Amino acid sequence: MIRIRSAFVIWMFCLVTLSAHAADRMPPKQHFIDMAQDQRLRLDVFEPQAGDAPRAAIVLFHGGGWSVGEASWIHPTARLLVEQGMVAVSVEYRLSDQKTVTPFDAVADARAAVRWVRANAAALGVDPARVAAGGISAGGHLAAATAVFDEPGGAPPSARPDLLVLWSPAVAVGTDGWFTRLSGGAAQAAALSPDRHVRAGLPPTILLQGAEDSVTPAAGATRFCERMRQAGNICELVVYPGVGHLFTRNLRQQEEPDYKAIDMEIDADADRRAIAFLQQHGFITNLRAP
């Protein structure tokens, strides 16, 4: 995993700006969860304007190498899925600071967010048995972590999602230098690497991945999905040839990516496949053209 720097921030700012017209029609409602040490976890909740309840929900986590980013970075994805009749929740999780905050804290936030959706299912008009999680890059790691790792204490409601949608996900981080540094050492990184802890009973999962990705390599996504299938779980892996992280075609500049080089046809196809997977498993019931 290579740390994503200023270009990622610039691209995400542009993406959010381009979707501002959608924000006017579909503003999120903000909710907060009180965490330990006076921390507050912010959730941006998008609800469909029409449709019958109870509806499926998806909890979404932005990328940024666990160290940068904000909930608004994944608002365009949230709006895309809300248009399909789902409730979408974008999470403002704690960012690693190489001092006291680590990816373990971000995973705790991710679990708290899934748990909150289930606890508030009636108020949100959500079916608590159809709560998915999704994420991009480092956010894909957090989504996978909510499913793969047992929650300390295991108090209800469950923090484990019922389905995963992962874009360019960091599911193999056990030997990654940046993640090892953030998490506190090799043992901690291995303990928090989803591909090393796959077992039976995990939710249906789709991974959408660039074949030439040097940030979250395709080999890790392939290994994760193979182990999922070996354990008897449903796992669909879509690998797009010729593109790198987040489907960019500028393969030489993935650490500080050239997001103007994103293949928009592949990006749109990945969204269509994600929606089809959600429909296949009963999370989208009245498909609308994206």
Short mmCIF file of C-alpha atoms in Angstrom, two decimals:
data_model
loop_
_atom_site.label_atom_id
_atom_site.label_comp_id
_atom_site.label_asym_id
_atom_site.label_seq_id
_atom_site.Cartn_x
_atom_site.Cartn_y
_atom_site.Cartn_z
CA MET A 1 0.00 0.00 0.00
CA ILE A 2 1.44 3.32 -1.00
CA ARG A 3 0.36 6.45 0.76
CA ILE A 4 -2.01 8.51 -1.39
CA ARG A 5 -1.09 12.18 -1.30
CA SER A 6 -2.32 15.53 -2.56
CA ALA A 7 -3.53 14.43 -5.99
CA PHE A 8 -6.06 12.14 -4.36
CA VAL A 9 -7.37 15.07 -2.34
CA ILE A 10 -7.58 17.28 -5.44
CA TRP A 11 -9.41 14.62 -7.45
CA MET A 12 -11.90 13.90 -4.69
CA PHE A 13 -12.56 17.63 -4.27
CA CYS A 14 -13.32 17.85 -7.98
CA LEU A 15 -15.55 14.77 -7.85
CA VAL A 16 -17.55 16.15 -4.95
CA THR A 17 -17.82 19.54 -6.69
CA LEU A 18 -19.08 17.93 -9.90
CA SER A 19 -21.79 16.15 -7.91
CA ALA A 20 -22.94 19.30 -6.13
CA HIS A 21 -26.13 19.46 -8.18
CA ALA A 22 -27.07 16.04 -6.78
CA ALA A 23 -26.35 17.30 -3.27
CA ASP A 24 -29.01 19.95 -3.66
CA ARG A 25 -31.62 17.26 -4.38
CA MET A 26 -30.32 14.72 -1.92
CA PRO A 27 -28.65 16.32 1.14
CA PRO A 28 -27.60 13.92 3.90
CA LYS A 29 -28.80 14.02 7.48
CA GLN A 30 -25.97 14.10 9.98
CA HIS A 31 -25.94 11.83 13.02
CA PHE A 32 -23.28 11.35 15.68
CA ILE A 33 -22.14 8.44 17.83
CA ASP A 34 -20.28 9.15 21.06
CA MET A 35 -17.12 7.04 21.16
CA ALA A 36 -14.42 6.58 23.81
CA GLN A 37 -12.09 9.42 24.84
CA ASP A 38 -14.58 12.16 23.93
CA GLN A 39 -14.54 11.16 20.25
CA ARG A 40 -17.65 11.64 18.14
CA LEU A 41 -18.27 9.57 15.03
CA ARG A 42 -20.18 11.38 12.26
CA LEU A 43 -22.52 9.58 9.93
CA ASP A 44 -23.97 11.21 6.80
CA VAL A 45 -27.26 9.44 6.08
CA PHE A 46 -28.86 9.56 2.63
CA GLU A 47 -32.43 8.30 2.34
CA PRO A 48 -34.44 7.63 -0.83
CA GLN A 49 -37.13 10.15 -1.65
CA ALA A 50 -39.60 7.37 -2.43
CA GLY A 51 -39.99 3.64 -2.01
CA ASP A 52 -41.45 1.16 0.38
CA ALA A 53 -39.83 0.40 3.72
CA PRO A 54 -38.10 -1.56 5.02
CA ARG A 55 -35.22 -0.93 2.64
CA ALA A 56 -31.70 -2.27 2.41
CA ALA A 57 -28.87 -0.08 3.64
CA ILE A 58 -25.18 0.25 2.82
CA VAL A 59 -22.50 1.73 5.09
CA LEU A 60 -19.71 3.34 3.05
CA PHE A 61 -16.08 4.13 3.88
CA HIS A 62 -13.89 6.55 1.92
CA GLY A 63 -10.29 5.94 0.90
CA GLY A 64 -7.16 7.92 1.67
CA GLY A 65 -4.62 5.50 3.09
CA TRP A 66 -6.24 5.54 6.57
CA SER A 67 -4.63 8.95 7.12
CA VAL A 68 -6.55 11.49 5.01
CA GLY A 69 -10.08 11.95 3.74
CA GLU A 70 -13.60 12.70 4.87
CA ALA A 71 -17.11 11.33 4.55
CA SER A 72 -17.95 13.57 1.58
CA TRP A 73 -15.38 11.78 -0.57
CA ILE A 74 -17.75 8.85 -0.99
CA HIS A 75 -20.99 10.87 -1.20
CA PRO A 76 -21.23 10.35 -4.99
CA THR A 77 -21.31 6.57 -4.43
CA ALA A 78 -23.87 7.05 -1.67
CA ARG A 79 -26.13 9.04 -4.00
CA LEU A 80 -25.74 6.45 -6.75
CA LEU A 81 -27.03 3.73 -4.44
CA VAL A 82 -29.76 5.88 -2.91
CA GLU A 83 -31.10 6.33 -6.44
CA GLN A 84 -31.48 2.52 -6.44
CA GLY A 85 -33.70 2.71 -3.37
CA MET A 86 -31.14 1.97 -0.67
CA VAL A 87 -30.37 3.96 2.46
CA ALA A 88 -26.68 4.94 2.26
CA VAL A 89 -24.52 5.99 5.20
CA SER A 90 -21.13 7.64 4.69
CA VAL A 91 -18.82 7.41 7.71
CA GLU A 92 -16.38 10.02 9.06
CA TYR A 93 -14.01 7.60 10.78
CA ARG A 94 -10.87 8.43 12.78
CA LEU A 95 -7.72 8.94 10.69
CA SER A 96 -4.34 7.51 11.65
CA ASP A 97 -1.88 10.13 12.89
CA GLN A 98 1.21 7.90 13.42
CA LYS A 99 0.96 8.69 17.14
CA THR A 100 -2.13 7.62 19.05
CA VAL A 101 -4.72 6.86 16.35
CA THR A 102 -4.25 3.68 14.29
CA PRO A 103 -6.29 1.67 11.77
CA PHE A 104 -7.56 -0.35 14.75
CA ASP A 105 -9.48 2.79 15.79
CA ALA A 106 -10.88 3.17 12.27
CA VAL A 107 -12.07 -0.45 12.35
CA ALA A 108 -13.77 0.22 15.71
CA ASP A 109 -15.52 3.20 14.11
CA ALA A 110 -16.58 1.09 11.13
CA ARG A 111 -18.10 -1.50 13.46
CA ALA A 112 -19.88 1.19 15.43
CA ALA A 113 -21.40 2.58 12.24
CA VAL A 114 -22.81 -0.78 11.11
CA ARG A 115 -24.12 -1.42 14.61
CA TRP A 116 -25.78 2.03 14.69
CA VAL A 117 -27.63 1.37 11.44
CA ARG A 118 -29.05 -1.87 12.84
CA ALA A 119 -29.93 -0.28 16.17
CA ASN A 120 -31.80 2.52 14.36
CA ALA A 121 -33.28 0.35 11.62
CA ALA A 122 -36.89 1.13 12.52
CA ALA A 123 -36.34 4.90 12.47
CA LEU A 124 -34.42 4.69 9.19
CA GLY A 125 -36.92 2.34 7.54
CA VAL A 126 -34.16 -0.24 7.12
CA ASP A 127 -34.32 -4.01 7.14
CA PRO A 128 -31.68 -4.98 9.77
CA ALA A 129 -31.05 -8.23 7.89
CA ARG A 130 -30.02 -6.33 4.73
CA VAL A 131 -27.21 -4.05 5.84
CA ALA A 132 -24.26 -4.02 3.42
CA ALA A 133 -20.86 -2.38 3.77
CA GLY A 134 -18.72 -0.92 1.01
CA GLY A 135 -15.53 1.01 0.57
CA ILE A 136 -12.87 2.34 -1.75
CA SER A 137 -9.17 1.51 -1.26
CA ALA A 138 -8.47 1.87 2.50
CA GLY A 139 -12.22 2.16 2.96
CA GLY A 140 -12.50 -1.25 1.34
CA HIS A 141 -10.24 -2.58 4.09
CA LEU A 142 -12.55 -1.15 6.76
CA ALA A 143 -15.65 -2.60 5.12
CA ALA A 144 -14.00 -6.03 4.85
CA ALA A 145 -12.76 -5.79 8.44
CA THR A 146 -16.29 -5.39 9.79
CA ALA A 147 -17.14 -8.75 8.21
CA VAL A 148 -13.94 -10.74 8.74
CA PHE A 149 -12.95 -9.92 12.32
CA ASP A 150 -14.91 -10.84 15.41
CA GLU A 151 -16.04 -7.88 17.43
CA PRO A 152 -14.72 -7.63 20.99
CA GLY A 153 -17.54 -8.41 23.40
CA GLY A 154 -19.96 -9.32 20.63
CA ALA A 155 -22.81 -7.31 22.14
CA PRO A 156 -25.92 -6.99 19.94
CA PRO A 157 -26.78 -5.63 17.50
CA SER A 158 -24.21 -7.25 15.24
CA ALA A 159 -21.54 -5.15 13.53
CA ARG A 160 -21.13 -7.73 10.76
CA PRO A 161 -22.61 -6.66 7.40
CA ASP A 162 -24.75 -8.93 5.23
CA LEU A 163 -22.90 -8.13 1.97
CA LEU A 164 -19.68 -6.40 0.86
CA VAL A 165 -18.98 -4.15 -2.15
CA LEU A 166 -15.27 -3.32 -2.45
CA TRP A 167 -13.63 -1.01 -5.01
CA SER A 168 -9.80 -1.31 -5.38
CA PRO A 169 -9.79 -2.65 -1.83
CA ALA A 170 -6.88 -3.02 0.58
CA VAL A 171 -7.69 -6.58 1.63
CA ALA A 172 -4.06 -7.81 1.82
CA VAL A 173 -2.05 -5.49 4.07
CA GLY A 174 -0.06 -7.91 6.22
CA THR A 175 3.32 -7.06 4.65
CA ASP A 176 2.56 -3.54 3.46
CA GLY A 177 5.10 -1.03 4.76
CA TRP A 178 2.74 1.93 5.13
CA PHE A 179 0.05 -0.09 6.87
CA THR A 180 2.65 -1.72 9.13
CA ARG A 181 3.86 1.72 10.14
CA LEU A 182 0.37 2.99 10.86
CA SER A 183 -0.81 -0.08 12.74
CA GLY A 184 2.23 -0.33 15.02
CA GLY A 185 4.27 -3.22 13.65
CA ALA A 186 4.32 -6.40 11.59
CA ALA A 187 2.26 -8.44 14.03
CA GLN A 188 -0.45 -5.78 14.21
CA ALA A 189 -0.57 -5.43 10.43
CA ALA A 190 -0.92 -9.19 9.99
CA ALA A 191 -3.62 -9.30 12.65
CA LEU A 192 -5.65 -6.73 10.73
CA SER A 193 -5.17 -8.09 7.18
CA PRO A 194 -8.50 -9.53 5.96
CA ASP A 195 -6.97 -12.06 3.55
CA ARG A 196 -5.26 -13.85 6.45
CA HIS A 197 -8.45 -14.35 8.45
CA VAL A 198 -11.02 -15.61 5.94
CA ARG A 199 -13.33 -18.32 7.25
CA ALA A 200 -16.71 -19.86 6.52
CA GLY A 201 -19.84 -17.82 7.09
CA LEU A 202 -18.68 -14.49 5.65
CA PRO A 203 -21.14 -12.43 3.58
CA PRO A 204 -21.38 -12.39 -0.23
CA THR A 205 -18.64 -10.12 -1.59
CA ILE A 206 -17.78 -8.41 -4.85
CA LEU A 207 -14.33 -6.91 -5.53
CA LEU A 208 -13.76 -4.48 -8.42
CA GLN A 209 -10.08 -4.23 -9.21
CA GLY A 210 -7.57 -2.86 -11.72
CA ALA A 211 -5.14 -5.50 -13.01
CA GLU A 212 -2.17 -3.09 -12.92
CA ASP A 213 -2.91 -1.60 -9.51
CA SER A 214 0.35 -0.91 -7.65
CA VAL A 215 -1.36 0.60 -4.59
CA THR A 216 -3.74 -2.23 -3.72
CA PRO A 217 -2.42 -4.99 -6.02
CA ALA A 218 -4.70 -7.41 -7.81
CA ALA A 219 -2.78 -10.35 -6.34
CA GLY A 220 -4.13 -9.51 -2.89
CA ALA A 221 -7.71 -9.21 -4.12
CA THR A 222 -7.33 -12.52 -5.97
CA ARG A 223 -5.95 -14.27 -2.89
CA PHE A 224 -8.74 -12.91 -0.70
CA CYS A 225 -11.44 -14.05 -3.13
CA GLU A 226 -9.88 -17.49 -3.64
CA ARG A 227 -9.80 -18.03 0.12
CA MET A 228 -13.39 -16.86 0.41
CA ARG A 229 -14.50 -19.46 -2.15
CA GLN A 230 -12.40 -22.20 -0.54
CA ALA A 231 -14.19 -21.45 2.74
CA GLY A 232 -17.57 -21.85 1.02
CA ASN A 233 -18.38 -18.14 0.79
CA ILE A 234 -19.71 -16.27 -2.25
CA CYS A 235 -17.03 -14.05 -3.79
CA GLU A 236 -17.07 -12.35 -7.20
CA LEU A 237 -13.87 -10.76 -8.46
CA VAL A 238 -13.87 -8.44 -11.48
CA VAL A 239 -10.37 -7.54 -12.71
CA TYR A 240 -10.11 -4.85 -15.39
CA PRO A 241 -7.04 -5.17 -17.64
CA GLY A 242 -4.79 -2.22 -18.40
CA VAL A 243 -5.84 0.01 -15.49
CA GLY A 244 -4.38 0.71 -12.08
CA HIS A 245 -5.67 2.01 -8.77
CA LEU A 246 -9.26 3.27 -9.02
CA PHE A 247 -9.12 2.39 -12.72
CA THR A 248 -6.54 4.98 -13.77
CA ARG A 249 -4.68 4.42 -17.07
CA ASN A 250 -1.63 6.39 -15.98
CA LEU A 251 0.19 3.39 -14.53
CA ARG A 252 3.43 5.28 -13.86
CA GLN A 253 1.78 7.68 -11.45
CA GLN A 254 -0.30 5.62 -9.05
CA GLU A 255 1.29 6.69 -5.78
CA GLU A 256 0.29 10.27 -6.55
CA PRO A 257 -2.29 9.36 -9.17
CA ASP A 258 -3.34 11.20 -12.30
CA TYR A 259 -7.09 10.97 -11.77
CA LYS A 260 -7.76 12.73 -15.06
CA ALA A 261 -6.60 9.42 -16.54
CA ILE A 262 -9.37 7.36 -14.92
CA ASP A 263 -11.10 5.18 -17.49
CA MET A 264 -14.65 6.42 -17.05
CA GLU A 265 -16.14 3.54 -19.05
CA ILE A 266 -14.54 1.03 -16.69
CA ASP A 267 -15.55 3.12 -13.69
CA ALA A 268 -19.17 3.11 -14.88
CA ASP A 269 -19.04 -0.62 -15.60
CA ALA A 270 -17.76 -1.27 -12.06
CA ASP A 271 -20.71 0.68 -10.67
CA ARG A 272 -23.12 -1.31 -12.83
CA ARG A 273 -21.61 -4.58 -11.63
CA ALA A 274 -21.85 -3.46 -8.01
CA ILE A 275 -25.52 -2.58 -8.49
CA ALA A 276 -26.19 -5.90 -10.24
CA PHE A 277 -24.55 -7.79 -7.35
CA LEU A 278 -26.71 -5.92 -4.85
CA GLN A 279 -29.79 -6.72 -6.92
CA GLN A 280 -28.82 -10.38 -7.24
CA HIS A 281 -28.73 -10.71 -3.46
CA GLY A 282 -31.96 -8.84 -2.77
CA PHE A 283 -30.56 -5.48 -1.66
CA ILE A 284 -31.97 -3.64 -4.69
CA THR A 285 -35.50 -4.64 -5.65
CA ASN A 286 -36.54 -2.11 -8.31
CA LEU A 287 -33.52 -1.55 -10.53
CA ARG A 288 -33.19 1.90 -12.07
CA ALA A 289 -30.80 2.77 -14.90
CA PRO A 290 -27.68 4.32 -13.30
#
